[in-house]
Short mmCIF file of C-alpha atoms in Angstrom, two decimals:
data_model
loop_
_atom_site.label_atom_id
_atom_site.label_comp_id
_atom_site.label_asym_id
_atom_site.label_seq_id
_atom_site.Cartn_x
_atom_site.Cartn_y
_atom_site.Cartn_z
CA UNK A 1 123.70 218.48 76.46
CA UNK A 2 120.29 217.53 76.75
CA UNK A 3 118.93 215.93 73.11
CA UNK A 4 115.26 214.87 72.32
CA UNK A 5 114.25 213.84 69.36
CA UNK A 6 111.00 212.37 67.74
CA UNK A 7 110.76 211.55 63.85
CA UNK A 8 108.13 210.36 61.49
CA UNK A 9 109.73 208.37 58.87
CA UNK A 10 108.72 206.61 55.67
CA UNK A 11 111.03 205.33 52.59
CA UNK A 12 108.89 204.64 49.41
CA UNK A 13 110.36 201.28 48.58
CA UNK A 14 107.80 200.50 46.38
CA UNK A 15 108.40 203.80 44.16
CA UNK A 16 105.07 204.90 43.96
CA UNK A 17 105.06 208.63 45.13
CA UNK A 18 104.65 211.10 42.50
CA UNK A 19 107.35 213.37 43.01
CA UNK A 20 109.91 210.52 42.84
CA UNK A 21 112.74 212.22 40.11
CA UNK A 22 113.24 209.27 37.54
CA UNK A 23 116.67 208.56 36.45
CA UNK A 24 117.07 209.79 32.71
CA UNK A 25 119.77 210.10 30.71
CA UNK A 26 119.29 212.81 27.94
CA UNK A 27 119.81 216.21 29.68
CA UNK A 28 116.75 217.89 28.19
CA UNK A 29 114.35 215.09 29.47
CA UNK A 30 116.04 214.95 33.06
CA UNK A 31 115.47 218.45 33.36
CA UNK A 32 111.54 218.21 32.38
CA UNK A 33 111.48 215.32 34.74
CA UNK A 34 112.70 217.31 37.56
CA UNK A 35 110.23 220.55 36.45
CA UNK A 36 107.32 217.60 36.42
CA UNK A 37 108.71 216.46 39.67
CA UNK A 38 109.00 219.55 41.65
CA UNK A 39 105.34 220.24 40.37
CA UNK A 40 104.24 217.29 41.95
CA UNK A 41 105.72 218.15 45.36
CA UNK A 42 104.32 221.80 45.41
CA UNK A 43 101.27 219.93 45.22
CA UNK A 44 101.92 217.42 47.63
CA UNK A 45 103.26 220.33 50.42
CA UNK A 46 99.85 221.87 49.62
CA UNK A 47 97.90 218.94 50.32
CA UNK A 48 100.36 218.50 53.34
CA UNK A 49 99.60 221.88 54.42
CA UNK A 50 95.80 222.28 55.10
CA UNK A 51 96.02 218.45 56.64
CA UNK A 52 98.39 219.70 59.02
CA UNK A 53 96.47 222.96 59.47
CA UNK A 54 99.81 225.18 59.80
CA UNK A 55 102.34 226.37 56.92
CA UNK A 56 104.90 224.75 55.43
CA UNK A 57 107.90 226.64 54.30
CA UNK A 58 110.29 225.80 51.95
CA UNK A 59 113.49 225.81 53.21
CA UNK A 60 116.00 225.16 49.81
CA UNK A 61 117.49 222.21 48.78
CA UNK A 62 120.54 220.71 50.84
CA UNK A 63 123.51 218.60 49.14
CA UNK A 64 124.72 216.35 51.58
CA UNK A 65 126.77 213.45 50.24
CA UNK A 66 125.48 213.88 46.85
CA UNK A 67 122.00 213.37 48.43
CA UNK A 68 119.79 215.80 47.31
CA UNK A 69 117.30 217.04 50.39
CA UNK A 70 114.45 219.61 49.93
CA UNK A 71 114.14 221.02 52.94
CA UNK A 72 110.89 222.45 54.85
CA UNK A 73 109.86 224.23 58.38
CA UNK A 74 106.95 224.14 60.28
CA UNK A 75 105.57 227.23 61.43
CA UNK A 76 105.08 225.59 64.76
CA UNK A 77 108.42 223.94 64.95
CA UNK A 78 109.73 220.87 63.32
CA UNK A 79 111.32 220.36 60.22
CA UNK A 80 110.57 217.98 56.87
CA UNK A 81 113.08 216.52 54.45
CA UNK A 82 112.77 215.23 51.28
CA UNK A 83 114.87 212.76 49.01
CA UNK A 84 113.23 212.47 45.63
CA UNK A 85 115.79 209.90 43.78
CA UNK A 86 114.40 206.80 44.26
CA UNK A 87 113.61 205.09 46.66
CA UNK A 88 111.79 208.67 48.32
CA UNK A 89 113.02 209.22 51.96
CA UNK A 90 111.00 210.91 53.97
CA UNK A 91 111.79 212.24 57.65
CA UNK A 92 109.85 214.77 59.73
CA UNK A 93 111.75 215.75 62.85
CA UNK A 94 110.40 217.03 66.53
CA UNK A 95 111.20 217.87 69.58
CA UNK A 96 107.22 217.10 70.79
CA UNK A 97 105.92 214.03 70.53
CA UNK A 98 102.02 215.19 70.21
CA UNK A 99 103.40 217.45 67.09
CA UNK A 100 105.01 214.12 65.53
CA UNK A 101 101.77 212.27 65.89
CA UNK A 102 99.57 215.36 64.44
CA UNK A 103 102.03 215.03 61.61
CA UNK A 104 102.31 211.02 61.27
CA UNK A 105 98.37 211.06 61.00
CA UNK A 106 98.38 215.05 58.69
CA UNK A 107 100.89 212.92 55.84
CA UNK A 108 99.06 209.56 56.01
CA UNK A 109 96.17 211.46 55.07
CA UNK A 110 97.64 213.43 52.44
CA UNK A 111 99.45 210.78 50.72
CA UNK A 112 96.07 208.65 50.98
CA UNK A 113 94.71 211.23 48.85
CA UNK A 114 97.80 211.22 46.22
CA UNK A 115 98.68 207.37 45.91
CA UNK A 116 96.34 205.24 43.91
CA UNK A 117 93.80 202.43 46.21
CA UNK A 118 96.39 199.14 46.26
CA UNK A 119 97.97 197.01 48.38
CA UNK A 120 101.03 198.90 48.03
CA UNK A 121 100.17 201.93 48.88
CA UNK A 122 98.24 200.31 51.99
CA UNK A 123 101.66 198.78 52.64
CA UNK A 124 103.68 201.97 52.18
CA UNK A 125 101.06 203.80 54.48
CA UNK A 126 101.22 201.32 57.12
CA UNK A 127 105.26 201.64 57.20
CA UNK A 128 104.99 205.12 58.26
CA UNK A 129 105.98 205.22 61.98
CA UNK A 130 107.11 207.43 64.77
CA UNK A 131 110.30 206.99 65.55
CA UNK A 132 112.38 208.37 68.65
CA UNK A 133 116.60 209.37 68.99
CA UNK A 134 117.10 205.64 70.42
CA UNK A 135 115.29 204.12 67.44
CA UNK A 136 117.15 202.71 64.78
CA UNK A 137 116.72 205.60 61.95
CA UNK A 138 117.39 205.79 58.17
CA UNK A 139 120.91 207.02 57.34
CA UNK A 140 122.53 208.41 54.20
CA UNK A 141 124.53 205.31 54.54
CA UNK A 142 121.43 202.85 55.05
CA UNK A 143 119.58 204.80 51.78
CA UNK A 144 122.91 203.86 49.55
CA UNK A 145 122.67 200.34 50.60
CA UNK A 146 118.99 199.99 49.36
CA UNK A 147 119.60 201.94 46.16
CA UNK A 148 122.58 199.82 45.27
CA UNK A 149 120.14 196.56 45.67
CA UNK A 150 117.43 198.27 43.86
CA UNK A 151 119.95 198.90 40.84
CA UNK A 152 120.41 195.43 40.71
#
Protein backbone atom coordinates (compact mmCIF):
# COMPACT_ATOMS: atom_id res chain seq x y z
CA UNK A 1 0.00 0.00 0.00
CA UNK A 2 1.63 3.07 -0.72
CA UNK A 3 1.72 5.48 2.72
CA UNK A 4 3.03 9.16 2.89
CA UNK A 5 2.84 11.04 5.59
CA UNK A 6 4.07 14.57 6.76
CA UNK A 7 3.14 16.05 10.34
CA UNK A 8 3.68 19.25 12.17
CA UNK A 9 3.97 18.52 15.74
CA UNK A 10 4.33 20.46 18.98
CA UNK A 11 3.65 19.24 22.80
CA UNK A 12 3.30 22.27 25.20
CA UNK A 13 5.60 21.01 27.90
CA UNK A 14 5.83 24.11 29.42
CA UNK A 15 1.85 24.44 29.87
CA UNK A 16 1.45 27.69 28.61
CA UNK A 17 -1.32 27.49 25.86
CA UNK A 18 -4.55 28.86 26.77
CA UNK A 19 -6.85 26.25 26.00
CA UNK A 20 -4.92 23.76 28.19
CA UNK A 21 -8.16 22.08 30.44
CA UNK A 22 -6.79 22.33 34.12
CA UNK A 23 -7.31 19.42 36.30
CA UNK A 24 -10.10 20.34 38.96
CA UNK A 25 -11.77 18.47 41.21
CA UNK A 26 -15.26 19.97 42.12
CA UNK A 27 -17.60 19.06 39.18
CA UNK A 28 -19.12 22.51 38.81
CA UNK A 29 -15.63 24.22 38.41
CA UNK A 30 -14.28 21.43 35.93
CA UNK A 31 -17.11 22.03 33.86
CA UNK A 32 -16.56 26.05 33.73
CA UNK A 33 -12.98 25.19 33.12
CA UNK A 34 -13.74 23.20 30.14
CA UNK A 35 -16.59 26.04 28.86
CA UNK A 36 -13.44 28.66 29.50
CA UNK A 37 -11.29 26.22 27.70
CA UNK A 38 -13.20 25.44 24.65
CA UNK A 39 -13.65 29.34 24.40
CA UNK A 40 -10.15 29.72 24.19
CA UNK A 41 -9.71 27.23 21.32
CA UNK A 42 -12.62 28.70 19.17
CA UNK A 43 -10.46 31.55 19.39
CA UNK A 44 -7.33 30.03 18.74
CA UNK A 45 -8.94 27.97 15.38
CA UNK A 46 -9.98 31.52 14.39
CA UNK A 47 -6.71 32.99 14.68
CA UNK A 48 -5.50 29.66 13.02
CA UNK A 49 -7.85 30.17 10.31
CA UNK A 50 -7.15 33.54 8.51
CA UNK A 51 -3.16 32.65 9.11
CA UNK A 52 -3.70 29.69 7.16
CA UNK A 53 -5.99 31.50 4.71
CA UNK A 54 -8.45 28.35 4.29
CA UNK A 55 -11.24 26.97 6.82
CA UNK A 56 -10.97 24.98 9.53
CA UNK A 57 -13.71 22.61 10.39
CA UNK A 58 -14.47 21.10 13.40
CA UNK A 59 -14.55 17.66 13.21
CA UNK A 60 -15.95 16.40 17.05
CA UNK A 61 -14.11 15.19 19.72
CA UNK A 62 -12.49 11.57 19.53
CA UNK A 63 -11.96 9.23 22.76
CA UNK A 64 -9.15 7.18 22.11
CA UNK A 65 -7.59 5.56 25.17
CA UNK A 66 -9.19 7.92 27.46
CA UNK A 67 -7.37 10.65 25.43
CA UNK A 68 -9.56 13.22 24.61
CA UNK A 69 -8.83 14.60 20.77
CA UNK A 70 -10.72 17.55 19.16
CA UNK A 71 -10.58 16.92 15.89
CA UNK A 72 -10.38 19.42 12.73
CA UNK A 73 -10.20 19.30 8.65
CA UNK A 74 -8.72 21.41 6.32
CA UNK A 75 -10.68 22.47 3.51
CA UNK A 76 -7.69 21.76 1.37
CA UNK A 77 -6.80 18.46 2.90
CA UNK A 78 -5.08 17.63 6.07
CA UNK A 79 -6.29 17.14 9.35
CA UNK A 80 -5.51 18.84 13.08
CA UNK A 81 -5.77 17.20 16.48
CA UNK A 82 -5.95 18.49 19.66
CA UNK A 83 -5.18 17.15 23.30
CA UNK A 84 -6.08 19.80 25.82
CA UNK A 85 -5.12 17.88 29.29
CA UNK A 86 -1.92 18.89 29.99
CA UNK A 87 0.78 18.76 28.57
CA UNK A 88 -1.29 20.10 24.99
CA UNK A 89 -0.43 17.75 22.02
CA UNK A 90 -0.64 19.06 18.98
CA UNK A 91 -0.36 17.17 15.49
CA UNK A 92 -1.31 18.42 12.01
CA UNK A 93 -1.18 15.64 9.45
CA UNK A 94 -0.44 15.76 5.39
CA UNK A 95 0.00 14.03 2.66
CA UNK A 96 1.98 17.34 0.94
CA UNK A 97 4.82 18.51 2.26
CA UNK A 98 4.43 22.35 0.92
CA UNK A 99 0.81 22.19 2.83
CA UNK A 100 2.74 21.03 6.16
CA UNK A 101 5.17 23.88 5.85
CA UNK A 102 2.24 26.58 5.01
CA UNK A 103 0.82 25.18 8.20
CA UNK A 104 4.14 24.84 10.47
CA UNK A 105 4.77 28.64 9.61
CA UNK A 106 0.26 29.59 9.64
CA UNK A 107 0.39 28.06 13.72
CA UNK A 108 3.78 29.58 14.67
CA UNK A 109 2.26 32.70 13.78
CA UNK A 110 -0.90 32.28 15.44
CA UNK A 111 0.33 31.02 18.64
CA UNK A 112 2.98 34.02 18.51
CA UNK A 113 0.05 36.13 18.71
CA UNK A 114 -1.69 34.08 21.74
CA UNK A 115 1.38 33.18 24.08
CA UNK A 116 2.85 35.95 26.13
CA UNK A 117 6.81 37.45 24.85
CA UNK A 118 9.21 34.84 27.07
CA UNK A 119 11.70 32.55 26.74
CA UNK A 120 9.28 29.87 26.96
CA UNK A 121 7.17 30.54 24.57
CA UNK A 122 10.32 31.25 22.22
CA UNK A 123 11.27 27.75 23.33
CA UNK A 124 7.87 26.14 22.74
CA UNK A 125 7.78 27.93 19.23
CA UNK A 126 11.08 26.79 18.25
CA UNK A 127 10.04 22.97 19.13
CA UNK A 128 7.49 23.04 16.51
CA UNK A 129 8.83 20.88 13.62
CA UNK A 130 7.88 19.00 10.54
CA UNK A 131 7.98 15.71 10.96
CA UNK A 132 7.71 12.78 8.27
CA UNK A 133 6.15 8.74 8.65
CA UNK A 134 9.95 7.62 9.37
CA UNK A 135 10.34 10.24 12.09
CA UNK A 136 10.06 9.30 15.49
CA UNK A 137 6.37 10.78 16.37
CA UNK A 138 4.43 11.41 19.63
CA UNK A 139 2.30 8.43 20.69
CA UNK A 140 -0.61 8.01 23.10
CA UNK A 141 1.88 5.87 24.83
CA UNK A 142 4.87 8.50 24.73
CA UNK A 143 2.09 11.43 26.04
CA UNK A 144 1.29 8.98 29.25
CA UNK A 145 4.89 8.69 29.99
CA UNK A 146 5.38 12.56 30.19
CA UNK A 147 2.15 13.13 32.11
CA UNK A 148 3.04 10.52 34.67
CA UNK A 149 6.56 12.54 35.22
CA UNK A 150 4.81 15.77 35.19
CA UNK A 151 2.44 14.42 38.11
CA UNK A 152 5.34 13.87 39.99
Amino acid sequence: MKSKHIFVAALDVGEILPFSIKDIEKLAEQIKEQERAKKELEKFIGILENKFDEPVWYMGTDIIGEKYYERFIFDNGGFFEIMQEPPVALNAHFVHEKRAEKFHESLKDSLKQLLPDSPISDMFLNSIEIKTQEADSLTVHKWTKMKNIRKK
